[in-house]
Each structure stands twice: as C-alpha cells, then as structure tokens.
PDB file of C-alpha atoms in Angstrom:
ATOM      1  CA  UNK Z   1       3.456  16.915   5.837  1.00  0.00           C
ATOM      2  CA  UNK Z   2       6.401  14.448   6.064  1.00  0.00           C
ATOM      3  CA  UNK Z   3       6.508  11.289   8.010  1.00  0.00           C
ATOM      4  CA  UNK Z   4      10.180  10.098   7.889  1.00  0.00           C
ATOM      5  CA  UNK Z   5      11.424   6.733   9.316  1.00  0.00           C
ATOM      6  CA  UNK Z   6      14.379   6.485   6.904  1.00  0.00           C
ATOM      7  CA  UNK Z   7      17.417   4.632   7.956  1.00  0.00           C
ATOM      8  CA  UNK Z   8      20.186   6.708   9.538  1.00  0.00           C
ATOM      9  CA  UNK Z   9      24.036   6.214   9.608  1.00  0.00           C
ATOM     10  CA  UNK Z  10      25.843   7.235  12.716  1.00  0.00           C
ATOM     11  CA  UNK Z  11      29.748   7.107  12.356  1.00  0.00           C
ATOM     12  CA  UNK Z  12      32.805   8.034  14.379  1.00  0.00           C
ATOM     13  CA  UNK Z  13      36.688   7.689  14.047  1.00  0.00           C
ATOM     14  CA  UNK Z  14      38.800   5.543  16.347  1.00  0.00           C
ATOM     15  CA  UNK Z  15      42.296   6.372  17.631  1.00  0.00           C
ATOM     16  CA  UNK Z  16      43.737   4.698  14.583  1.00  0.00           C
ATOM     17  CA  UNK Z  17      41.616   6.823  12.225  1.00  0.00           C
ATOM     18  CA  UNK Z  18      39.360   4.039  11.241  1.00  0.00           C
ATOM     19  CA  UNK Z  19      35.765   4.767  10.702  1.00  0.00           C
ATOM     20  CA  UNK Z  20      33.220   2.714  12.405  1.00  0.00           C
ATOM     21  CA  UNK Z  21      29.375   3.157  13.259  1.00  0.00           C
ATOM     22  CA  UNK Z  22      25.931   1.907  12.920  1.00  0.00           C
ATOM     23  CA  UNK Z  23      23.907   1.937   9.752  1.00  0.00           C
ATOM     24  CA  UNK Z  24      20.070   1.367  10.174  1.00  0.00           C
ATOM     25  CA  UNK Z  25      17.504   0.072   7.719  1.00  0.00           C
ATOM     26  CA  UNK Z  26      14.304   1.853   7.184  1.00  0.00           C
ATOM     27  CA  UNK Z  27      11.607   1.652   9.653  1.00  0.00           C
ATOM     28  CA  UNK Z  28       7.897   1.258   9.569  1.00  0.00           C
ATOM     29  CA  UNK Z  29       4.954   3.514   9.000  1.00  0.00           C
ATOM     30  CA  UNK Z  30       1.549   1.959   9.618  1.00  0.00           C
ATOM     31  CA  UNK Z  31      -1.670   3.908   9.123  1.00  0.00           C
ATOM     32  CA  UNK Z  32      -4.862   2.240   9.840  1.00  0.00           C
ATOM     33  CA  UNK Z  33      -3.619  -1.327   9.941  1.00  0.00           C
ATOM     34  CA  UNK Z  34      -1.691  -3.976   8.104  1.00  0.00           C
ATOM     35  CA  UNK Z  35      -2.077  -6.984   6.088  1.00  0.00           C
ATOM     36  CA  UNK Z  36      -1.692 -10.587   7.672  1.00  0.00           C
ATOM     37  CA  UNK Z  37      -0.319 -12.602   4.877  1.00  0.00           C
ATOM     38  CA  UNK Z  38      -0.787 -15.913   6.545  1.00  0.00           C
ATOM     39  CA  UNK Z  39      -4.405 -15.373   7.031  1.00  0.00           C
ATOM     40  CA  UNK Z  40      -5.150 -13.121   3.995  1.00  0.00           C
ATOM     41  CA  UNK Z  41      -6.905 -10.599   6.062  1.00  0.00           C
ATOM     42  CA  UNK Z  42      -6.179  -7.110   7.331  1.00  0.00           C
ATOM     43  CA  UNK Z  43      -6.772  -4.833  10.350  1.00  0.00           C
ATOM     44  CA  UNK Z  44      -8.078  -1.289   9.226  1.00  0.00           C
ATOM     45  CA  UNK Z  45      -9.242   1.998  10.456  1.00  0.00           C
ATOM     46  CA  UNK Z  46     -12.721   3.054  10.528  1.00  0.00           C
ATOM     47  CA  UNK Z  47     -11.630   6.304   8.562  1.00  0.00           C
ATOM     48  CA  UNK Z  48     -10.907   7.407   5.216  1.00  0.00           C
ATOM     49  CA  UNK Z  49      -7.161   7.524   4.736  1.00  0.00           C
ATOM     50  CA  UNK Z  50      -5.925  10.567   2.592  1.00  0.00           C
ATOM     51  CA  UNK Z  51      -2.326  11.123   1.530  1.00  0.00           C
ATOM     52  CA  UNK Z  52      -2.480  14.633   0.074  1.00  0.00           C
ATOM     53  CA  UNK Z  53      -0.388  15.834  -2.967  1.00  0.00           C
ATOM     54  CA  UNK Z  54       3.113  17.205  -1.376  1.00  0.00           C
ATOM     55  CA  UNK Z  55       2.899  14.718   1.483  1.00  0.00           C
ATOM     56  CA  UNK Z  56       5.761  12.218   1.798  1.00  0.00           C
ATOM     57  CA  UNK Z  57       5.957   9.011   3.718  1.00  0.00           C
ATOM     58  CA  UNK Z  58       9.690   8.132   3.773  1.00  0.00           C
ATOM     59  CA  UNK Z  59      11.161   4.751   4.772  1.00  0.00           C
ATOM     60  CA  UNK Z  60      14.074   4.276   2.764  1.00  0.00           C
ATOM     61  CA  UNK Z  61      17.439   2.856   3.775  1.00  0.00           C
ATOM     62  CA  UNK Z  62      20.734   4.473   3.917  1.00  0.00           C
ATOM     63  CA  UNK Z  63      24.471   3.904   3.221  1.00  0.00           C
ATOM     64  CA  UNK Z  64      27.820   5.064   4.375  1.00  0.00           C
ATOM     65  CA  UNK Z  65      31.519   3.936   4.299  1.00  0.00           C
ATOM     66  CA  UNK Z  66      32.934   1.967   7.241  1.00  0.00           C
ATOM     67  CA  UNK Z  67      36.255   0.498   7.719  1.00  0.00           C
ATOM     68  CA  UNK Z  68      35.718  -3.228   8.223  1.00  0.00           C
ATOM     69  CA  UNK Z  69      38.454  -5.772   9.237  1.00  0.00           C
ATOM     70  CA  UNK Z  70      40.038  -7.528   6.304  1.00  0.00           C
ATOM     71  CA  UNK Z  71      38.047  -5.354   3.836  1.00  0.00           C
ATOM     72  CA  UNK Z  72      39.050  -1.817   4.526  1.00  0.00           C
ATOM     73  CA  UNK Z  73      36.946   1.097   3.476  1.00  0.00           C
ATOM     74  CA  UNK Z  74      33.708  -0.532   2.612  1.00  0.00           C
ATOM     75  CA  UNK Z  75      30.382   1.151   1.537  1.00  0.00           C
ATOM     76  CA  UNK Z  76      27.424  -0.499   3.620  1.00  0.00           C
ATOM     77  CA  UNK Z  77      23.906  -0.106   2.413  1.00  0.00           C
ATOM     78  CA  UNK Z  78      20.700  -0.993   4.042  1.00  0.00           C
ATOM     79  CA  UNK Z  79      17.284  -2.195   2.947  1.00  0.00           C
ATOM     80  CA  UNK Z  80      14.142   0.049   2.683  1.00  0.00           C
ATOM     81  CA  UNK Z  81      11.491  -0.276   5.369  1.00  0.00           C
ATOM     82  CA  UNK Z  82       7.696  -0.868   5.402  1.00  0.00           C
ATOM     83  CA  UNK Z  83       4.642   1.414   4.741  1.00  0.00           C
ATOM     84  CA  UNK Z  84       1.180   0.067   5.347  1.00  0.00           C
ATOM     85  CA  UNK Z  85      -2.171   1.862   4.805  1.00  0.00           C
ATOM     86  CA  UNK Z  86      -5.543   0.173   5.572  1.00  0.00           C
ATOM     87  CA  UNK Z  87      -8.838   1.592   5.782  1.00  0.00           C
ATOM     88  CA  UNK Z  88     -12.559   0.272   5.994  1.00  0.00           C
ATOM     89  CA  UNK Z  89     -13.878   3.363   4.145  1.00  0.00           C
ATOM     90  CA  UNK Z  90     -11.592   4.274   1.357  1.00  0.00           C
ATOM     91  CA  UNK Z  91      -8.065   5.525   0.314  1.00  0.00           C
ATOM     92  CA  UNK Z  92      -7.019   8.628  -1.776  1.00  0.00           C
ATOM     93  CA  UNK Z  93      -3.273   8.545  -2.199  1.00  0.00           C
ATOM     94  CA  UNK Z  94      -1.916  11.482  -4.040  1.00  0.00           C
ATOM     95  CA  UNK Z  95       1.338  11.900  -2.122  1.00  0.00           C
ATOM     96  CA  UNK Z  96       4.662  10.392  -2.301  1.00  0.00           C
ATOM     97  CA  UNK Z  97       5.443   6.907  -0.734  1.00  0.00           C
ATOM     98  CA  UNK Z  98       9.041   5.831  -0.663  1.00  0.00           C
ATOM     99  CA  UNK Z  99      10.962   2.877   0.845  1.00  0.00           C
ATOM    100  CA  UNK Z 100      13.950   2.526  -1.605  1.00  0.00           C
ATOM    101  CA  UNK Z 101      17.130   0.459  -0.978  1.00  0.00           C
ATOM    102  CA  UNK Z 102      19.998   2.523   0.534  1.00  0.00           C
ATOM    103  CA  UNK Z 103      22.390   1.594  -2.225  1.00  0.00           C
ATOM    104  CA  UNK Z 104      23.878  -1.263  -4.062  1.00  0.00           C
ATOM    105  CA  UNK Z 105      23.384  -4.596  -2.636  1.00  0.00           C
ATOM    106  CA  UNK Z 106      20.412  -3.713  -0.416  1.00  0.00           C
ATOM    107  CA  UNK Z 107      16.699  -4.267  -1.158  1.00  0.00           C
ATOM    108  CA  UNK Z 108      13.743  -2.112  -1.560  1.00  0.00           C
ATOM    109  CA  UNK Z 109      11.112  -2.014   1.126  1.00  0.00           C
ATOM    110  CA  UNK Z 110       7.547  -3.333   1.547  1.00  0.00           C
ATOM    111  CA  UNK Z 111       4.288  -1.526   0.606  1.00  0.00           C
ATOM    112  CA  UNK Z 112       0.940  -2.902   1.775  1.00  0.00           C
ATOM    113  CA  UNK Z 113      -2.482  -1.130   0.933  1.00  0.00           C
ATOM    114  CA  UNK Z 114      -5.773  -2.679   2.074  1.00  0.00           C
ATOM    115  CA  UNK Z 115      -9.321  -1.854   1.588  1.00  0.00           C
ATOM    116  CA  UNK Z 116     -11.286  -3.807   4.062  1.00  0.00           C
ATOM    117  CA  UNK Z 117     -14.953  -4.238   4.870  1.00  0.00           C
ATOM    118  CA  UNK Z 118     -16.368  -3.972   8.349  1.00  0.00           C
ATOM    119  CA  UNK Z 119     -19.534  -5.571  10.021  1.00  0.00           C
ATOM    120  CA  UNK Z 120     -22.664  -3.487   9.704  1.00  0.00           C
ATOM    121  CA  UNK Z 121     -25.676  -3.827  11.859  1.00  0.00           C
ATOM    122  CA  UNK Z 122     -28.530  -4.478   9.323  1.00  0.00           C
ATOM    123  CA  UNK Z 123     -31.004  -1.876  11.010  1.00  0.00           C
ATOM    124  CA  UNK Z 124     -28.334   0.836  11.243  1.00  0.00           C
ATOM    125  CA  UNK Z 125     -26.155   1.029   8.160  1.00  0.00           C
ATOM    126  CA  UNK Z 126     -27.527   2.850   4.992  1.00  0.00           C
ATOM    127  CA  UNK Z 127     -27.221   1.443   1.718  1.00  0.00           C
ATOM    128  CA  UNK Z 128     -24.502   4.095   0.794  1.00  0.00           C
ATOM    129  CA  UNK Z 129     -21.955   2.471   2.995  1.00  0.00           C
ATOM    130  CA  UNK Z 130     -22.963  -1.101   2.616  1.00  0.00           C
ATOM    131  CA  UNK Z 131     -21.295  -1.030  -0.867  1.00  0.00           C
ATOM    132  CA  UNK Z 132     -18.966  -3.958  -1.923  1.00  0.00           C
ATOM    133  CA  UNK Z 133     -15.336  -2.716  -1.754  1.00  0.00           C
ATOM    134  CA  UNK Z 134     -13.524  -1.992  -4.971  1.00  0.00           C
ATOM    135  CA  UNK Z 135      -9.805  -1.128  -5.369  1.00  0.00           C
ATOM    136  CA  UNK Z 136      -8.983   0.024  -8.968  1.00  0.00           C
ATOM    137  CA  UNK Z 137      -5.525  -0.037 -10.574  1.00  0.00           C
ATOM    138  CA  UNK Z 138      -4.841   2.046 -13.536  1.00  0.00           C
ATOM    139  CA  UNK Z 139      -1.386   2.430 -15.286  1.00  0.00           C
ATOM    140  CA  UNK Z 140      -1.221   6.207 -14.660  1.00  0.00           C
ATOM    141  CA  UNK Z 141      -2.588   8.311 -11.888  1.00  0.00           C
ATOM    142  CA  UNK Z 142      -6.115  10.009 -12.438  1.00  0.00           C
ATOM    143  CA  UNK Z 143      -6.138  13.827 -12.756  1.00  0.00           C
ATOM    144  CA  UNK Z 144      -8.549  13.882  -9.832  1.00  0.00           C
ATOM    145  CA  UNK Z 145      -7.712  16.271  -6.900  1.00  0.00           C
ATOM    146  CA  UNK Z 146      -8.977  17.229  -3.484  1.00  0.00           C
ATOM    147  CA  UNK Z 147      -9.802  21.010  -2.704  1.00  0.00           C
ATOM    148  CA  UNK Z 148      -6.967  22.727  -1.255  1.00  0.00           C
ATOM    149  CA  UNK Z 149      -9.079  23.795   1.701  1.00  0.00           C
ATOM    150  CA  UNK Z 150     -10.686  20.371   2.399  1.00  0.00           C
ATOM    151  CA  UNK Z 151     -11.028  19.947   6.030  1.00  0.00           C
ATOM    152  CA  UNK Z 152     -10.953  16.743   8.179  1.00  0.00           C
ATOM    153  CA  UNK Z 153     -14.130  14.964   8.130  1.00  0.00           C
ATOM    154  CA  UNK Z 154     -15.493  16.861   5.100  1.00  0.00           C
ATOM    155  CA  UNK Z 155     -16.407  15.204   1.785  1.00  0.00           C
ATOM    156  CA  UNK Z 156     -15.108  15.866  -1.872  1.00  0.00           C
ATOM    157  CA  UNK Z 157     -16.191  14.663  -5.298  1.00  0.00           C
ATOM    158  CA  UNK Z 158     -13.067  12.726  -5.853  1.00  0.00           C
ATOM    159  CA  UNK Z 159     -13.448  10.736  -2.762  1.00  0.00           C
ATOM    160  CA  UNK Z 160     -15.746   7.670  -3.202  1.00  0.00           C
ATOM    161  CA  UNK Z 161     -16.991   5.660  -0.215  1.00  0.00           C
ATOM    162  CA  UNK Z 162     -15.594   2.142  -0.466  1.00  0.00           C
ATOM    163  CA  UNK Z 163     -13.173   2.874  -3.125  1.00  0.00           C
ATOM    164  CA  UNK Z 164      -9.467   3.212  -3.665  1.00  0.00           C
ATOM    165  CA  UNK Z 165      -8.038   4.130  -6.909  1.00  0.00           C
ATOM    166  CA  UNK Z 166      -4.086   3.389  -7.363  1.00  0.00           C
ATOM    167  CA  UNK Z 167      -1.536   3.894 -10.023  1.00  0.00           C
ATOM    168  CA  UNK Z 168       0.875   1.300 -11.017  1.00  0.00           C
ATOM    169  CA  UNK Z 169       3.332   3.942 -12.144  1.00  0.00           C
ATOM    170  CA  UNK Z 170       3.238   5.303  -8.528  1.00  0.00           C
ATOM    171  CA  UNK Z 171       3.449   2.029  -6.817  1.00  0.00           C
ATOM    172  CA  UNK Z 172       6.587   1.279  -8.614  1.00  0.00           C
ATOM    173  CA  UNK Z 173       8.070   4.880  -8.314  1.00  0.00           C
ATOM    174  CA  UNK Z 174       8.766   4.624  -4.570  1.00  0.00           C
ATOM    175  CA  UNK Z 175      11.647   2.038  -4.767  1.00  0.00           C
ATOM    176  CA  UNK Z 176       9.619  -0.742  -3.202  1.00  0.00           C
ATOM    177  CA  UNK Z 177      10.657  -4.445  -4.123  1.00  0.00           C
ATOM    178  CA  UNK Z 178       7.678  -5.987  -2.459  1.00  0.00           C
ATOM    179  CA  UNK Z 179       3.868  -4.882  -2.833  1.00  0.00           C
ATOM    180  CA  UNK Z 180       0.835  -6.357  -1.206  1.00  0.00           C
ATOM    181  CA  UNK Z 181      -2.718  -5.142  -2.116  1.00  0.00           C
ATOM    182  CA  UNK Z 182      -5.887  -6.366  -0.479  1.00  0.00           C
ATOM    183  CA  UNK Z 183      -9.375  -5.805  -1.312  1.00  0.00           C
ATOM    184  CA  UNK Z 184     -12.197  -7.468   0.469  1.00  0.00           C
ATOM    185  CA  UNK Z 185     -14.334  -7.058  -2.608  1.00  0.00           C
ATOM    186  CA  UNK Z 186     -13.104  -6.423  -6.102  1.00  0.00           C
ATOM    187  CA  UNK Z 187      -9.590  -5.758  -7.285  1.00  0.00           C
ATOM    188  CA  UNK Z 188     -10.158  -4.115 -10.725  1.00  0.00           C
ATOM    189  CA  UNK Z 189      -7.877  -3.165 -13.584  1.00  0.00           C
ATOM    190  CA  UNK Z 190      -8.650  -0.095 -15.426  1.00  0.00           C
ATOM    191  CA  UNK Z 191      -7.182  -0.621 -18.958  1.00  0.00           C
ATOM    192  CA  UNK Z 192      -3.749  -1.837 -19.892  1.00  0.00           C
ATOM    193  CA  UNK Z 193      -1.690  -2.244 -16.737  1.00  0.00           C
ATOM    194  CA  UNK Z 194       2.058  -3.306 -16.452  1.00  0.00           C
ATOM    195  CA  UNK Z 195       3.034  -3.711 -12.664  1.00  0.00           C
ATOM    196  CA  UNK Z 196       6.222  -5.293 -11.829  1.00  0.00           C
ATOM    197  CA  UNK Z 197       8.258  -5.662  -8.578  1.00  0.00           C
ATOM    198  CA  UNK Z 198      11.843  -6.823  -7.958  1.00  0.00           C
ATOM    199  CA  UNK Z 199      11.130  -9.360  -5.261  1.00  0.00           C
ATOM    200  CA  UNK Z 200       7.269 -10.270  -4.636  1.00  0.00           C
ATOM    201  CA  UNK Z 201       3.755  -9.166  -5.608  1.00  0.00           C
ATOM    202  CA  UNK Z 202       0.881 -10.296  -3.325  1.00  0.00           C
ATOM    203  CA  UNK Z 203      -2.844  -9.536  -4.532  1.00  0.00           C
ATOM    204  CA  UNK Z 204      -5.589 -10.632  -2.157  1.00  0.00           C
ATOM    205  CA  UNK Z 205      -9.252 -10.067  -3.346  1.00  0.00           C
ATOM    206  CA  UNK Z 206     -12.845 -11.452  -3.403  1.00  0.00           C
ATOM    207  CA  UNK Z 207     -12.513 -11.250  -7.168  1.00  0.00           C
ATOM    208  CA  UNK Z 208     -10.064  -9.949  -9.884  1.00  0.00           C
ATOM    209  CA  UNK Z 209     -11.819  -8.048 -12.534  1.00  0.00           C
ATOM    210  CA  UNK Z 210     -11.576  -5.298 -15.272  1.00  0.00           C
ATOM    211  CA  UNK Z 211     -12.938  -1.910 -14.143  1.00  0.00           C
ATOM    212  CA  UNK Z 212     -16.260  -0.754 -15.508  1.00  0.00           C
ATOM    213  CA  UNK Z 213     -14.960   1.509 -18.114  1.00  0.00           C
ATOM    214  CA  UNK Z 214     -12.076  -0.765 -19.116  1.00  0.00           C
ATOM    215  CA  UNK Z 215     -11.785  -2.192 -22.637  1.00  0.00           C
ATOM    216  CA  UNK Z 216     -12.492  -5.793 -22.929  1.00  0.00           C
ATOM    217  CA  UNK Z 217      -9.235  -6.419 -24.592  1.00  0.00           C
ATOM    218  CA  UNK Z 218      -7.061  -4.935 -21.950  1.00  0.00           C
ATOM    219  CA  UNK Z 219      -3.922  -6.541 -21.101  1.00  0.00           C
ATOM    220  CA  UNK Z 220      -2.681  -7.000 -17.589  1.00  0.00           C
ATOM    221  CA  UNK Z 221       1.015  -7.626 -17.085  1.00  0.00           C
ATOM    222  CA  UNK Z 222       2.087  -8.630 -13.540  1.00  0.00           C
ATOM    223  CA  UNK Z 223       5.785  -9.337 -13.216  1.00  0.00           C
ATOM    224  CA  UNK Z 224       7.875 -10.404 -10.100  1.00  0.00           C
ATOM    225  CA  UNK Z 225      10.089 -13.326  -8.990  1.00  0.00           C
ATOM    226  CA  UNK Z 226       7.258 -14.418  -6.696  1.00  0.00           C
ATOM    227  CA  UNK Z 227       3.482 -13.758  -7.361  1.00  0.00           C
ATOM    228  CA  UNK Z 228       0.767 -14.697  -5.108  1.00  0.00           C
ATOM    229  CA  UNK Z 229      -3.013 -14.257  -6.185  1.00  0.00           C
ATOM    230  CA  UNK Z 230      -5.237 -15.196  -3.300  1.00  0.00           C
ATOM    231  CA  UNK Z 231      -8.778 -14.888  -2.112  1.00  0.00           C
ATOM    232  CA  UNK Z 232      -9.531 -13.202   1.161  1.00  0.00           C
ATOM    233  CA  UNK Z 233      -9.469 -15.031   4.339  1.00  0.00           C
ATOM    234  CA  UNK Z 234     -12.348 -16.071   6.755  1.00  0.00           C
ATOM    235  CA  UNK Z 235     -13.835 -13.545   9.056  1.00  0.00           C
ATOM    236  CA  UNK Z 236     -15.984 -13.788  12.067  1.00  0.00           C
ATOM    237  CA  UNK Z 237     -19.801 -12.876  11.934  1.00  0.00           C
ATOM    238  CA  UNK Z 238     -22.442 -11.476  14.463  1.00  0.00           C
ATOM    239  CA  UNK Z 239     -26.105 -12.194  14.149  1.00  0.00           C
ATOM    240  CA  UNK Z 240     -28.024  -9.260  12.771  1.00  0.00           C
ATOM    241  CA  UNK Z 241     -24.925  -8.052  10.850  1.00  0.00           C
ATOM    242  CA  UNK Z 242     -23.729  -7.869   7.415  1.00  0.00           C
ATOM    243  CA  UNK Z 243     -20.290  -7.654   5.801  1.00  0.00           C
ATOM    244  CA  UNK Z 244     -20.684  -6.761   2.283  1.00  0.00           C
ATOM    245  CA  UNK Z 245     -18.472  -8.976   0.048  1.00  0.00           C
ATOM    246  CA  UNK Z 246     -17.758 -10.047  -3.422  1.00  0.00           C
ATOM    247  CA  UNK Z 247     -16.585 -13.540  -4.206  1.00  0.00           C
ATOM    248  CA  UNK Z 248     -15.989 -15.573  -7.190  1.00  0.00           C
ATOM    249  CA  UNK Z 249     -18.936 -17.911  -8.015  1.00  0.00           C
TER     250      UNK Z 249
END
C-alpha cells in the first residue's frame, strides 16, 4: 500500500522559451490524530495503527529547474511535508515513512508519533487494557514481524496492547528534519540509542526511562539544534473513569 502526498512540479514554456511553473512542497498524512505542541497533548484513534512491511507513506518535497528573472535557469527545491500517526491502543510500524527534502536548500519534513491514553470507565474496562502506555525506542528495528495473512481486527504475538516499539535508525532514515514523539506514559530507551535530527527533536512523556531489558549503563545520545524534553499536558476527567498514567514522582 502507498499513501503519496509528495510534492509535484508542474512546468511549461512561454513564447520566449523560458521555463515557468509551480513547485509544491510535500503534503500531510495524518492517521489517527496529531500532537499539539503547545498543550503537550495529542488526539488519537481508538484503534491499533499498523504500517505493514512494504507499505510506504510518502510526503517528500521535489525539485525542478525554472527560469527566474535576474537569475536564469535555477534549480528550485521544496521542503518535505508531514506524517503523523497517533493511537490509543498501540502502533506497529514496519513500513517506510518518508518526507525528505526535495533537494539542496530545502528542509526535511516533520514526523510525529503519539501513543495516547483514553478514559476508561472503572466498571467496564478490563485490566488488560488499563495498562500504562509505553513507547520503546531501540537503535535497530526488532526482528518481530506480523503474519502475512493477518486480517483487520485480528491479534498477533508481535502486537502488544498499549505498546509501541520504534527504531532510531528507521526514524532517521526517512529524511525527516523534525521529530515529535509523545507517550502518555513511559518513553523508554532499549540499550544504547543515538537519535539525531537536523532541526528539532521533541519528546513528551509522563516519564523517561530505560526499558526493562536495557543495561544499566546504556548511553542515550539525543542530538538536534533544538531539543525539547517535556511532560504531557493536562487532560479532562469524568467521575467514575480512569486514565492510566505514569508520572515522575
């Protein structure tokens, strides 16, 4: 499957043989919801989000050559777009996410991934779904895979409720210059992790931690011109309901 909102260049030639046209930047792909950076919260879908191996979400910029007054033939490149994935239940991302710059002088796009926590009625929700959320980041992708014949609504061993496992290498491979990760629970690092972005890195979580199987001496290296480490924002409540959360004490 392919969702493609990449920038497109449309050109034509005038009567003097000069090339003119329009060069669009990458568009937006929003699945489930998006992060509100000002409030440090996110909207989300009450569904498990799966991007299967071989699937591609494409929001890259593009480039072309236009004749610009006073400059002549000039290569024009546009910025990458935005991809946002957000779920209450969990995420399994095994496909390709791409929002690269269209060329020199342009910027890579924005990737936002959120694992949110809904309100549960105390007398209706089972303990299995009232788990605190945990987003786990490792350097390399796990070797876990989903059955080829997995049907919508079916479960699989690799899919854990309330969990999302991400790979730093995959997060950096899509040409993104900006990354936002939100976990309304734990944001955990599994072993040594080196995660860098060319423009900004925004992490929102109830608590930052090492994953359960991570070594105590693991080294976490986060690099970007702008880094924001934030808690999660305030949420409304309803009497008789529970929102499972993990916070620093």
